[in-house]
Amino acid sequence: MKLAMIGFGQAGGKVVDKFLEYDEATGSGIVRSAVAVNTAKADLLGLERIPKKNRVLIGQARVKGHGVGADNELGAEIAEEDIDEVQGAIDNIPVHEIDAFLIVAGLGGGTGSGGSPVLAKHLKRIYTEPVYGLGILPGSDEGGIYTLNAARSFQTFVREVDNLLVFDNDAWRQSGESMESGYAEINDEIVRRFGVLFGAGEVESGDAVAESVVDSSEIINTLAGGGVSTVGYAAESVEPTNDSGLLSRFTGGDDDGIDDGGMDAANTTNRITSLVRKAALGRLTLPCEIDGAERALLVMSGPPKHLNRKGIERGRKWLEEQTGSMEVRGGDYPVTENNVAASILLSGVHNVPRIKELQQVAIEAQDNIDDIRQQSEAQLEELVEDDQDELDPLF
């Protein structure tokens, strides 16, 4: 799947930068064009791979390149005001060569959480290609303002994009980790999981051909219908041999690389279905119960001889049973890496504790805002009713 990626805010820019690094390392070719948008000049200067001409500094007239200080309302206002500057960079994207736009943003800060929904709405108005979001939720230890920003932004972002893929930092930060090293590892996890998913179908001439092809249309159809999506991932290493290419614990092959026929195929099938279970029931990018997911897509990647149609089909049927969905697609993505991986996209998930928590935060915040406004209006009325002589010293 070929994407135009737009990193909005600090976290978004870093993740898109990491996607470009992944592209270079794997040759997956999923990032057709990359843009970074920010209100903080220092964040843009810290990027390594996004071309300088595609780094857009917005809000200079209002914040002078210093960022919005976690004020996502200001972030949204600046995005609205400077959307033409962002469009100037997007005009350089060869839109006829992409399958979709992907806006990547951290939902806890000010620029990304405020500006990304504004950009999504703008892109959907102009282009026919799907516009997806990759929203990164802040950890609960990052502070109340970040949780509140995420609660506000989440509801708006999911409404403005064709589908919102979510990564929850709270589920991935390890205790005792420094914030910097924690975020670096999280960004690696984000790119690894979504890289395998989006890389499906991007086969160049001379590459191995998949038995059951997964192309961009399968991903688009799985994400159709909107809502929230999460991704599961599980991998198992493959051991190289001296003279016969790759031999793996995954297939149960012998040291001489000779195919053991039915037994070897049975082992491969069983191991594939095991990886599918691990991917679906392990740590998802957004933890949730998988039953009730509206649509799902299974992508098995690895060296061709370690993949088989029967195992993938069994994994797909198992997903149908677990999700209760009749829209479960599946296929393989041959690569030369030394591991076999299962990547599972669950779209239209509902039973998500973290989202319910954010919705409650948003409701409570709105109630508080209403109370504050009512108090302010009452105080204003009292002032207006006071004698003008008493009001004069106040101004």
Coordinates of C-alpha atoms in Angstrom, one line a residue:
M1 CA 0.0 0.0 0.0
K2 CA 1.5 3.3 -1.0
L3 CA 0.8 6.1 1.4
A4 CA 1.3 9.9 1.7
M5 CA 2.2 10.3 5.3
I6 CA 1.8 13.5 7.2
G7 CA 3.2 13.8 10.6
F8 CA 1.4 16.5 12.6
G9 CA 3.1 17.7 15.8
Q10 CA 6.2 16.3 17.5
A11 CA 5.2 12.7 17.9
G12 CA 3.7 12.5 14.4
G13 CA 6.9 13.9 12.8
K14 CA 9.1 11.4 14.7
V15 CA 7.0 8.4 13.7
V16 CA 6.9 9.4 10.0
D17 CA 10.6 9.8 10.2
K18 CA 10.9 6.3 11.6
F19 CA 8.6 5.0 8.8
L20 CA 11.1 6.4 6.3
E21 CA 13.9 4.6 8.1
Y22 CA 11.9 1.3 8.0
D23 CA 11.4 1.8 4.2
E24 CA 15.1 2.2 3.7
A25 CA 15.9 -0.9 5.8
T26 CA 13.2 -3.2 4.3
G27 CA 12.7 -1.8 0.8
S28 CA 8.9 -1.9 1.4
G29 CA 8.2 1.3 -0.5
I30 CA 5.1 2.1 1.5
V31 CA 5.9 5.8 2.0
R32 CA 5.4 7.5 -1.3
S33 CA 5.7 11.0 0.2
A34 CA 6.4 12.3 3.7
V35 CA 5.4 15.7 5.2
A36 CA 5.9 17.1 8.7
V37 CA 3.8 19.9 10.1
N38 CA 4.6 21.6 13.4
T39 CA 4.3 24.9 15.4
A40 CA 7.7 24.3 17.0
K41 CA 10.7 25.0 14.8
A42 CA 13.1 22.9 17.0
D43 CA 11.0 19.7 16.5
L44 CA 11.2 20.1 12.7
L45 CA 14.9 20.7 12.8
G46 CA 15.3 17.4 14.8
L47 CA 13.9 15.3 12.0
E48 CA 16.4 13.2 10.0
R49 CA 14.7 11.8 6.9
I50 CA 11.8 13.9 6.0
P51 CA 13.0 16.3 3.2
K52 CA 13.4 19.9 4.5
K53 CA 11.2 21.2 1.7
N54 CA 8.4 19.1 3.2
R55 CA 8.8 20.4 6.8
V56 CA 6.0 23.0 7.3
L57 CA 6.2 25.5 10.2
I58 CA 2.8 26.9 11.0
G59 CA 1.6 29.6 13.4
Q60 CA 4.7 31.8 13.2
A61 CA 2.7 34.9 13.5
R62 CA 1.1 33.7 16.8
V63 CA 3.7 31.5 18.6
K64 CA 6.9 32.5 16.8
G65 CA 8.0 28.9 16.2
H66 CA 7.9 28.0 20.0
G67 CA 4.9 25.6 19.8
V68 CA 1.5 25.9 21.4
G69 CA 2.3 24.6 24.9
A70 CA -0.2 21.7 24.9
D71 CA -3.0 24.0 24.0
N72 CA -4.9 22.0 21.5
E73 CA -7.6 24.7 20.9
L74 CA -4.8 27.0 19.8
G75 CA -3.3 24.2 17.7
A76 CA -6.7 23.8 15.9
E77 CA -7.0 27.5 15.3
I78 CA -3.5 27.8 13.9
A79 CA -4.1 24.7 11.6
E80 CA -7.3 26.4 10.3
E81 CA -5.5 29.7 9.7
D82 CA -2.4 28.2 8.0
I83 CA -4.0 25.3 6.1
D84 CA -2.9 26.9 2.8
E85 CA 0.7 26.5 3.9
V86 CA 0.2 22.9 4.7
Q87 CA -1.6 22.4 1.3
G88 CA 1.5 23.9 -0.4
A89 CA 3.6 21.0 0.8
I90 CA 0.8 18.5 -0.1
D91 CA 0.7 19.9 -3.6
N92 CA 4.1 18.3 -4.2
I93 CA 2.7 14.8 -3.4
P94 CA 2.1 12.7 -6.6
V95 CA -1.5 11.9 -5.5
H96 CA -2.1 9.7 -8.5
E97 CA 0.6 7.3 -7.2
I98 CA -0.8 6.9 -3.7
D99 CA -3.6 4.6 -2.3
A100 CA -4.4 6.8 0.7
F101 CA -3.3 9.6 3.0
L102 CA -2.2 8.7 6.6
I103 CA -2.1 11.5 9.2
V104 CA 0.1 10.6 12.1
A105 CA -0.3 12.5 15.4
G106 CA 0.1 12.2 19.1
L107 CA -3.2 13.0 20.7
G108 CA -1.9 14.3 24.0
G109 CA 0.0 17.4 22.9
G110 CA -1.4 20.6 21.4
T111 CA -0.3 20.8 17.8
G112 CA -1.0 17.2 16.8
S113 CA -4.2 16.7 18.7
G114 CA -5.6 20.1 17.6
G115 CA -4.4 20.2 14.1
S116 CA -4.7 16.7 12.8
P117 CA -8.6 16.6 12.7
V118 CA -8.5 20.0 10.9
L119 CA -6.2 18.6 8.2
A120 CA -8.2 15.4 7.8
K121 CA -11.4 17.4 7.2
H122 CA -9.5 19.5 4.6
L123 CA -8.0 16.5 2.7
K124 CA -11.4 14.7 2.6
R125 CA -13.0 17.8 1.1
I126 CA -10.4 18.0 -1.7
Y127 CA -9.3 14.4 -2.5
T128 CA -11.1 11.2 -3.4
E129 CA -8.4 9.0 -1.8
P130 CA -9.1 7.6 1.7
V131 CA -7.8 9.7 4.6
Y132 CA -6.7 7.6 7.6
G133 CA -5.5 8.7 11.0
L134 CA -2.9 7.0 13.2
G135 CA -3.5 8.5 16.6
I136 CA -1.1 7.9 19.5
L137 CA -2.7 8.1 22.9
P138 CA -0.7 9.5 25.8
G139 CA 0.3 7.4 28.9
S140 CA -1.7 8.0 32.0
D141 CA 1.5 9.2 33.7
E142 CA 2.0 12.0 31.3
G143 CA -0.3 14.4 33.1
G144 CA -4.0 15.4 33.1
I145 CA -3.8 18.0 30.4
Y146 CA -2.5 15.4 27.9
T147 CA -5.4 13.0 28.8
L148 CA -7.9 15.8 28.4
N149 CA -6.4 16.7 25.0
A150 CA -6.6 13.1 23.9
A151 CA -10.2 12.8 25.1
R152 CA -11.2 15.9 23.1
S153 CA -9.1 15.2 20.0
F154 CA -10.1 11.5 19.8
Q155 CA -13.8 12.2 19.3
T156 CA -13.1 14.8 16.6
F157 CA -10.3 12.9 14.8
V158 CA -12.4 9.6 14.5
R159 CA -15.2 11.6 13.0
E160 CA -13.1 13.4 10.4
V161 CA -11.0 10.4 9.1
D162 CA -12.2 7.4 7.1
N163 CA -10.7 5.2 9.9
L164 CA -8.6 5.9 13.0
L165 CA -5.9 3.4 13.7
V166 CA -4.8 3.8 17.4
F167 CA -1.7 3.1 19.4
D168 CA -2.0 3.4 23.2
N169 CA 1.2 4.4 24.9
D170 CA -0.3 3.4 28.2
A171 CA -0.2 -0.3 27.2
W172 CA 3.4 -0.2 26.0
R173 CA 5.4 2.0 28.4
Q174 CA 7.5 -0.2 30.7
S175 CA 8.0 0.6 34.3
G176 CA 11.4 2.1 35.1
E177 CA 12.0 3.3 31.6
S178 CA 13.1 6.8 31.0
M179 CA 10.6 8.8 28.9
E180 CA 13.1 9.2 26.0
S181 CA 14.0 5.6 25.7
G182 CA 10.4 4.6 26.3
Y183 CA 9.2 6.7 23.4
A184 CA 12.0 5.5 21.1
E185 CA 11.0 1.9 21.7
I186 CA 7.3 2.7 21.3
N187 CA 8.0 4.3 17.9
D188 CA 9.9 1.2 16.8
E189 CA 6.8 -0.9 17.8
I190 CA 4.4 1.4 15.9
V191 CA 6.5 1.2 12.7
R192 CA 7.1 -2.6 13.0
R193 CA 3.4 -3.4 13.3
F194 CA 2.0 -0.9 10.8
G195 CA 4.9 -1.5 8.4
V196 CA 4.1 -5.1 7.9
L197 CA 0.4 -4.3 7.5
F198 CA 0.9 -1.5 4.9
G199 CA 3.7 -3.3 3.2
A200 CA 1.4 -6.1 2.1
G201 CA 1.0 -6.3 -1.7
E202 CA 4.0 -4.0 -2.5
V203 CA 5.8 -6.6 -4.5
E204 CA 8.5 -5.5 -7.0
S205 CA 9.4 -7.4 -10.2
G206 CA 11.6 -10.4 -9.4
D207 CA 10.2 -10.7 -5.9
A208 CA 8.4 -13.9 -4.8
V209 CA 4.8 -14.0 -5.6
A210 CA 2.3 -14.5 -2.8
E211 CA 0.1 -17.6 -2.8
S212 CA -2.9 -15.6 -1.7
V213 CA -2.3 -11.9 -2.6
V214 CA -3.1 -9.1 -0.2
D215 CA -3.1 -5.8 -2.0
S216 CA -4.1 -2.2 -1.1
S217 CA -7.7 -2.9 -1.9
E218 CA -8.0 -5.5 0.8
I219 CA -6.7 -3.0 3.4
I220 CA -9.0 -0.3 2.1
N221 CA -12.0 -2.6 2.2
T222 CA -11.1 -3.7 5.8
L223 CA -10.9 -0.1 6.9
A224 CA -14.1 0.9 5.1
G225 CA -17.0 1.9 7.3
G226 CA -15.0 4.1 9.6
G227 CA -14.6 3.7 13.3
V228 CA -11.5 2.7 15.3
S229 CA -8.9 0.0 14.5
T230 CA -6.2 -1.8 16.3
V231 CA -3.3 -4.0 15.1
G232 CA -1.9 -7.2 16.6
Y233 CA 1.5 -8.7 15.7
A234 CA 3.5 -11.8 16.5
A235 CA 6.7 -13.1 14.9
E236 CA 9.0 -16.1 15.1
S237 CA 12.6 -16.2 14.0
V238 CA 13.9 -18.1 11.1
E239 CA 17.4 -19.6 11.1
P240 CA 19.6 -19.4 8.0
T241 CA 21.6 -22.6 7.0
N242 CA 25.0 -22.8 5.4
D243 CA 24.1 -23.8 1.9
S244 CA 20.4 -24.3 1.5
G245 CA 19.1 -20.8 2.1
L246 CA 16.8 -20.5 5.0
L247 CA 15.8 -23.2 7.4
S248 CA 13.5 -22.6 10.3
R249 CA 12.3 -23.9 13.6
F250 CA 9.1 -22.5 12.2
T251 CA 8.8 -25.4 9.7
G252 CA 10.4 -28.1 11.6
G253 CA 12.8 -28.8 8.7
D254 CA 16.0 -30.9 8.9
D255 CA 19.5 -29.4 8.9
D256 CA 20.0 -30.3 5.2
G257 CA 17.0 -28.2 4.2
I258 CA 15.2 -31.2 2.6
D259 CA 11.4 -30.9 2.7
D260 CA 9.8 -33.6 4.8
G261 CA 6.6 -33.5 2.8
G262 CA 3.3 -33.9 4.7
M263 CA 4.9 -33.7 8.2
D264 CA 6.7 -30.4 7.3
A265 CA 3.5 -28.9 5.9
A266 CA 1.5 -29.9 8.9
N267 CA 4.1 -28.2 11.2
T268 CA 4.0 -25.1 9.1
T269 CA 0.2 -25.0 9.3
N270 CA 0.1 -25.5 13.0
R271 CA 2.8 -22.8 13.6
I272 CA 1.0 -20.3 11.4
T273 CA -2.3 -20.8 13.3
S274 CA -0.4 -20.4 16.6
L275 CA 1.1 -17.1 15.5
V276 CA -2.3 -15.9 14.4
R277 CA -3.6 -16.6 17.9
K278 CA -0.6 -14.8 19.5
A279 CA -1.1 -11.8 17.3
A280 CA -4.9 -11.5 18.0
L281 CA -4.8 -12.3 21.8
G282 CA -1.5 -10.7 22.7
R283 CA -0.8 -7.0 23.1
L284 CA -2.7 -5.0 20.5
T285 CA -1.8 -1.5 19.6
L286 CA -5.1 -0.6 21.3
P287 CA -6.0 -3.3 23.8
C288 CA -9.6 -4.5 23.4
E289 CA -11.8 -7.5 23.2
I290 CA -11.7 -8.8 19.7
D291 CA -15.2 -10.2 19.6
G292 CA -17.5 -7.7 17.9
A293 CA -14.9 -6.3 15.5
E294 CA -16.7 -5.5 12.3
R295 CA -13.9 -6.4 9.9
A296 CA -10.5 -8.1 10.1
L297 CA -7.4 -8.7 7.9
L298 CA -4.7 -11.2 8.4
V299 CA -1.3 -10.8 6.7
M300 CA 1.3 -13.5 7.1
S301 CA 4.8 -12.3 6.1
G302 CA 8.0 -14.3 5.7
P303 CA 10.2 -16.3 3.3
P304 CA 7.8 -18.0 0.8
K305 CA 8.8 -21.6 1.8
H306 CA 7.7 -20.9 5.4
L307 CA 4.2 -19.9 4.4
N308 CA 1.3 -22.0 3.2
R309 CA -2.2 -21.4 2.1
K310 CA -3.7 -24.0 4.4
G311 CA -2.3 -22.4 7.5
I312 CA -3.4 -18.9 6.5
E313 CA -6.9 -20.2 5.7
R314 CA -7.1 -21.9 9.1
G315 CA -6.0 -18.7 10.8
R316 CA -8.6 -16.7 8.9
K317 CA -11.4 -19.0 9.9
W318 CA -10.2 -18.9 13.5
L319 CA -10.4 -15.1 13.3
E320 CA -14.0 -15.3 11.9
E321 CA -15.0 -17.5 14.9
Q322 CA -13.3 -15.2 17.5
T323 CA -14.6 -11.9 16.0
G324 CA -18.0 -13.0 14.9
S325 CA -17.4 -11.1 11.6
M326 CA -18.0 -12.5 8.2
E327 CA -15.7 -9.9 6.7
V328 CA -12.3 -11.5 7.5
R329 CA -9.7 -11.3 4.7
G330 CA -6.3 -13.0 4.7
G331 CA -3.2 -13.6 2.6
D332 CA 0.6 -13.7 2.6
Y333 CA 3.3 -11.2 1.9
P334 CA 6.6 -12.9 0.9
V335 CA 9.7 -11.2 2.2
T336 CA 13.4 -12.2 2.7
E337 CA 13.6 -11.3 6.3
N338 CA 14.7 -13.9 8.8
N339 CA 11.4 -14.2 10.6
V340 CA 7.8 -15.1 9.9
A341 CA 5.2 -12.7 11.2
A342 CA 1.4 -12.5 11.6
S343 CA -0.1 -9.0 11.4
I344 CA -3.8 -8.7 12.2
L345 CA -5.9 -5.6 11.5
L346 CA -9.1 -5.4 13.5
S347 CA -11.4 -2.7 12.2
G348 CA -14.5 -1.3 13.8
V349 CA -13.7 -2.5 17.3
H350 CA -16.2 -1.6 20.1
N351 CA -15.3 -3.1 23.4
V352 CA -12.4 -0.8 24.2
P353 CA -11.9 0.1 27.9
R354 CA -9.4 3.0 27.0
I355 CA -11.9 4.7 24.7
K356 CA -14.6 4.5 27.4
E357 CA -12.2 6.0 29.8
L358 CA -11.4 8.9 27.4
Q359 CA -15.1 9.4 26.7
Q360 CA -15.8 9.7 30.4
V361 CA -13.0 12.2 30.8
A362 CA -14.4 14.3 27.9
I363 CA -17.9 14.2 29.5
E364 CA -16.6 15.3 32.9
A365 CA -14.5 18.1 31.3
Q366 CA -17.4 19.3 29.3
D367 CA -19.5 19.4 32.5
N368 CA -16.8 21.4 34.2
I369 CA -16.6 23.8 31.2
D370 CA -20.3 24.3 31.3
D371 CA -20.2 25.0 35.1
I372 CA -17.4 27.5 34.6
R373 CA -19.3 29.3 31.8
Q374 CA -22.4 29.4 33.9
Q375 CA -20.5 30.9 36.8
S376 CA -18.9 33.5 34.5
E377 CA -22.2 34.5 33.0
A378 CA -23.8 34.8 36.5
Q379 CA -20.9 37.0 37.7
L380 CA -21.2 39.1 34.5
E381 CA -24.9 39.7 35.2
E382 CA -24.1 40.7 38.7
L383 CA -21.6 43.2 37.5
V384 CA -24.0 44.7 35.0
E385 CA -26.7 45.1 37.6
D386 CA -24.3 46.9 40.0
D387 CA -24.2 50.6 40.1
Q388 CA -22.0 52.1 37.5
D389 CA -20.1 54.0 40.1
E390 CA -19.0 50.7 41.7
L391 CA -18.0 49.3 38.3
D392 CA -15.7 52.2 37.3
P393 CA -12.8 51.3 39.6
L394 CA -12.7 47.8 38.1
F395 CA -11.7 49.0 34.7

